[in-house]
């Protein structure tokens, strides 16, 4: 089946960001102090465990950032048309989750709908009962009572498979570590302990492997079972909650990562320029950020989003699909969030630059007639890197949380786009139902908590490694 | 001191003008009153006459910046900028979409906002500082470690979940207090307990952690060593010396917030149905009532600037060495 590749703006930026990260990694490898700092991050067990979790989220986000449109069925000779729906690679991988929609709410691992309905039995009168789900637990047939046993056995099988996979990773890591130790030569290798993973190499392998084991033991059974059941239940229109969770991950990541793309250049450039040149430039830049700062963030965002909404509503011809419209709104939100959040970093950098420019080596460089921009790039910027990196990593979790609140308030992402905020927003009414529909809220809560907790712990590790005062 | 305060007040004027220009640009230049009219009228009822009528009713039918049709001073005053933006300096916010006077609405809604925000703020500060003091006192022990872990976990939970969870557990399941609403006079306390409690709990994580680092920074300083060398007991060192000196950085972060308490919290107020400024703003955002949002932006920035000035003044109160002359 043919398909048409769709490049959304946010996809482009995300992949550019990935490329930039790889490039930065290459630069860092050639810069001893930076490499040493990142090695300290690598040796931090909590930091590496959270980095492993973050990697899983990022992998989901990246899979969800390659979009395409399927070709419609057409007769020969006809001009090819493409489906309106924009899909991603993640959608393709979890097609059963996406397409197997029930009628309405069903609880996790349920075989029947959550509400009673009138069912017409052939040859008999109408009865009022919980109708059987179309997909959830369908393979059980009449043996609905065996549900628990079936879930247990399937889960157990999947867990064993996960364990085997993990042992494979463990063996590979152990093999390479042992070889490294043998080549290093200065460590007497204990031949009896073939598979002992040590942290001696300066990298917290044990933390990574332990986290990986937990992740595999949790996700492999989860996805295995999700092909037969709705593991997290379904929402009001019968869509699988697990699928929505997976889709929300990308939204959160895009907000967290792309916003920094807006923040970073402005904060760094303006902060350094204000601190280095002082005088009227400093006054002007200080004025700009004081003005932006003195408007409460949420209100400024609300005002800007309202404006953008008008622009989008009055120009429907700009977007060929709903996905493009939602995507543009997401980007605009990143831009607005970035505009409101660069001021803090800018102020920090300005203060630090003011301090740095009075140091002897910079005055010496000035006396030698080195140009101002060269001094900034060669001497000031490298000395500000730790502040920049710490600020970037620290901001991420805050942005993911902000997205949820903004979407709840109605000034976040497009209502058609799945995000943690829109999920919580929908779930709020469900708590008022009788009986309570709790699963989509619980699932959103747990996923978001894991993402933000991992980001916070990783940020702590980065700050400990980069902050010169902390050592 | 007085001269300093006056100078700070004068310095605030250009910033307020900047805020005003920025909001004006956001609300009137990026999209014109025509766009706004179309948005408010809805797709079906948009006709040129309807748009004209909508604009005339609300005073948006004038030129943006310069009215060339008018003579004398009215070239500047009979414009949207003067009538809608510049008049805010005089406390004239105009009318909302439903025809009510915004300034009166704001005045009547400040009370409920404060009734929630003030107790939350004070209790939150007390609880967070006490918890941070405990963590710093038992620094480098298991208690400290698990306390910080708890803080990180608590700050990783979205504020939405605190509210939803608290409401569900305490109001719906245990039926201890009403889920939402607001009462008059002394009756209000039953409605206040839950939002205040949730506000305090949701703030502990990040603020206690922040205060703890401030305390730890003070612990490492020379005067603390001197105090210990004198033979002072650790408790005296902590509460007499460290607590007092750590108050300055804590004040920096806290005093700015005090005037903003008037604005209330968007989330808390809309969840608990409290008729304060926060829920007013949310309603305005949802109804796309631009006049109200514009007024709230302006008031918010005024309060923030007041907070900045208060912060500077509070320095001199806490630390007599700092003098602005």
PDB file of N, CA and C in Angstrom, chain B residues 192-225:
ATOM      1  N   UNK B 192     -13.463  26.789  52.739  1.00  0.00           N
ATOM      2  CA  UNK B 192     -12.076  27.207  52.573  1.00  0.00           C
ATOM      3  C   UNK B 192     -11.073  26.119  52.943  1.00  0.00           C
ATOM      4  N   UNK B 193     -11.458  25.265  53.910  1.00  0.00           N
ATOM      5  CA  UNK B 193     -10.483  24.310  54.449  1.00  0.00           C
ATOM      6  C   UNK B 193      -9.795  23.502  53.356  1.00  0.00           C
ATOM      7  N   UNK B 194     -10.606  22.881  52.492  1.00  0.00           N
ATOM      8  CA  UNK B 194     -10.038  21.962  51.511  1.00  0.00           C
ATOM      9  C   UNK B 194      -9.102  22.656  50.516  1.00  0.00           C
ATOM     10  N   UNK B 195      -9.531  23.763  49.872  1.00  0.00           N
ATOM     11  CA  UNK B 195      -8.594  24.424  48.954  1.00  0.00           C
ATOM     12  C   UNK B 195      -7.311  24.866  49.639  1.00  0.00           C
ATOM     13  N   UNK B 196      -7.416  25.362  50.879  1.00  0.00           N
ATOM     14  CA  UNK B 196      -6.206  25.789  51.582  1.00  0.00           C
ATOM     15  C   UNK B 196      -5.302  24.591  51.830  1.00  0.00           C
ATOM     16  N   UNK B 197      -5.900  23.512  52.314  1.00  0.00           N
ATOM     17  CA  UNK B 197      -5.115  22.305  52.597  1.00  0.00           C
ATOM     18  C   UNK B 197      -4.401  21.824  51.339  1.00  0.00           C
ATOM     19  N   UNK B 198      -5.141  21.739  50.240  1.00  0.00           N
ATOM     20  CA  UNK B 198      -4.545  21.249  48.996  1.00  0.00           C
ATOM     21  C   UNK B 198      -3.463  22.204  48.522  1.00  0.00           C
ATOM     22  N   UNK B 199      -3.733  23.508  48.652  1.00  0.00           N
ATOM     23  CA  UNK B 199      -2.729  24.492  48.246  1.00  0.00           C
ATOM     24  C   UNK B 199      -1.440  24.331  49.025  1.00  0.00           C
ATOM     25  N   UNK B 200      -1.567  24.102  50.334  1.00  0.00           N
ATOM     26  CA  UNK B 200      -0.381  23.947  51.173  1.00  0.00           C
ATOM     27  C   UNK B 200       0.377  22.686  50.772  1.00  0.00           C
ATOM     28  N   UNK B 201      -0.346  21.561  50.681  1.00  0.00           N
ATOM     29  CA  UNK B 201       0.309  20.293  50.393  1.00  0.00           C
ATOM     30  C   UNK B 201       1.000  20.325  49.034  1.00  0.00           C
ATOM     31  N   UNK B 202       0.324  20.900  48.031  1.00  0.00           N
ATOM     32  CA  UNK B 202       0.909  20.861  46.685  1.00  0.00           C
ATOM     33  C   UNK B 202       2.150  21.735  46.603  1.00  0.00           C
ATOM     34  N   UNK B 203       2.290  22.697  47.533  1.00  0.00           N
ATOM     35  CA  UNK B 203       3.464  23.567  47.451  1.00  0.00           C
ATOM     36  C   UNK B 203       4.664  23.068  48.221  1.00  0.00           C
ATOM     37  N   UNK B 204       4.445  22.099  49.137  1.00  0.00           N
ATOM     38  CA  UNK B 204       5.534  21.705  50.036  1.00  0.00           C
ATOM     39  C   UNK B 204       6.761  21.218  49.271  1.00  0.00           C
ATOM     40  N   UNK B 205       6.549  20.323  48.305  1.00  0.00           N
ATOM     41  CA  UNK B 205       7.674  19.679  47.626  1.00  0.00           C
ATOM     42  C   UNK B 205       8.728  20.646  47.158  1.00  0.00           C
ATOM     43  N   UNK B 206       8.335  21.541  46.246  1.00  0.00           N
ATOM     44  CA  UNK B 206       9.353  22.406  45.653  1.00  0.00           C
ATOM     45  C   UNK B 206       9.869  23.445  46.647  1.00  0.00           C
ATOM     46  N   UNK B 207       8.980  24.021  47.477  1.00  0.00           N
ATOM     47  CA  UNK B 207       9.481  25.097  48.332  1.00  0.00           C
ATOM     48  C   UNK B 207      10.345  24.555  49.465  1.00  0.00           C
ATOM     49  N   UNK B 208       9.961  23.418  50.058  1.00  0.00           N
ATOM     50  CA  UNK B 208      10.796  22.894  51.145  1.00  0.00           C
ATOM     51  C   UNK B 208      12.192  22.552  50.632  1.00  0.00           C
ATOM     52  N   UNK B 209      12.252  22.007  49.427  1.00  0.00           N
ATOM     53  CA  UNK B 209      13.552  21.663  48.860  1.00  0.00           C
ATOM     54  C   UNK B 209      14.385  22.920  48.629  1.00  0.00           C
ATOM     55  N   UNK B 210      13.724  23.948  48.150  1.00  0.00           N
ATOM     56  CA  UNK B 210      14.414  25.210  47.868  1.00  0.00           C
ATOM     57  C   UNK B 210      14.931  25.819  49.169  1.00  0.00           C
ATOM     58  N   UNK B 211      14.070  25.850  50.212  1.00  0.00           N
ATOM     59  CA  UNK B 211      14.495  26.423  51.485  1.00  0.00           C
ATOM     60  C   UNK B 211      15.620  25.599  52.104  1.00  0.00           C
ATOM     61  N   UNK B 212      15.558  24.290  51.909  1.00  0.00           N
ATOM     62  CA  UNK B 212      16.606  23.431  52.470  1.00  0.00           C
ATOM     63  C   UNK B 212      17.974  23.812  51.894  1.00  0.00           C
ATOM     64  N   UNK B 213      18.044  24.029  50.576  1.00  0.00           N
ATOM     65  CA  UNK B 213      19.354  24.397  49.996  1.00  0.00           C
ATOM     66  C   UNK B 213      19.810  25.745  50.547  1.00  0.00           C
ATOM     67  N   UNK B 214      18.878  26.654  50.786  1.00  0.00           N
ATOM     68  CA  UNK B 214      19.265  27.947  51.354  1.00  0.00           C
ATOM     69  C   UNK B 214      19.842  27.744  52.754  1.00  0.00           C
ATOM     70  N   UNK B 215      19.164  26.929  53.554  1.00  0.00           N
ATOM     71  CA  UNK B 215      19.663  26.664  54.916  1.00  0.00           C
ATOM     72  C   UNK B 215      21.043  26.014  54.864  1.00  0.00           C
ATOM     73  N   UNK B 216      21.193  25.034  53.972  1.00  0.00           N
ATOM     74  CA  UNK B 216      22.475  24.317  53.902  1.00  0.00           C
ATOM     75  C   UNK B 216      23.595  25.264  53.484  1.00  0.00           C
ATOM     76  N   UNK B 217      23.258  26.217  52.616  1.00  0.00           N
ATOM     77  CA  UNK B 217      24.267  27.181  52.196  1.00  0.00           C
ATOM     78  C   UNK B 217      24.734  28.007  53.403  1.00  0.00           C
ATOM     79  N   UNK B 218      23.779  28.383  54.255  1.00  0.00           N
ATOM     80  CA  UNK B 218      24.137  29.163  55.446  1.00  0.00           C
ATOM     81  C   UNK B 218      24.965  28.329  56.415  1.00  0.00           C
ATOM     82  N   UNK B 219      24.619  27.027  56.518  1.00  0.00           N
ATOM     83  CA  UNK B 219      25.302  26.160  57.477  1.00  0.00           C
ATOM     84  C   UNK B 219      26.807  26.146  57.227  1.00  0.00           C
ATOM     85  N   UNK B 220      27.186  26.258  55.945  1.00  0.00           N
ATOM     86  CA  UNK B 220      28.600  26.158  55.625  1.00  0.00           C
ATOM     87  C   UNK B 220      29.381  27.447  55.846  1.00  0.00           C
ATOM     88  N   UNK B 221      28.736  28.495  56.285  1.00  0.00           N
ATOM     89  CA  UNK B 221      29.443  29.775  56.336  1.00  0.00           C
ATOM     90  C   UNK B 221      30.275  29.937  57.618  1.00  0.00           C
ATOM     91  N   UNK B 222      31.168  30.925  57.568  1.00  0.00           N
ATOM     92  CA  UNK B 222      32.140  31.096  58.649  1.00  0.00           C
ATOM     93  C   UNK B 222      31.497  31.446  59.983  1.00  0.00           C
ATOM     94  N   UNK B 223      30.470  32.320  59.929  1.00  0.00           N
ATOM     95  CA  UNK B 223      29.903  32.758  61.205  1.00  0.00           C
ATOM     96  C   UNK B 223      29.284  31.604  61.969  1.00  0.00           C
ATOM     97  N   UNK B 224      28.812  30.592  61.221  1.00  0.00           N
ATOM     98  CA  UNK B 224      28.246  29.422  61.887  1.00  0.00           C
ATOM     99  C   UNK B 224      29.350  28.658  62.621  1.00  0.00           C
ATOM    100  N   UNK B 225      30.517  28.558  61.957  1.00  0.00           N
ATOM    101  CA  UNK B 225      31.640  27.872  62.594  1.00  0.00           C
ATOM    102  C   UNK B 225      32.053  28.612  63.863  1.00  0.00           C
TER     103      UNK B 225
END
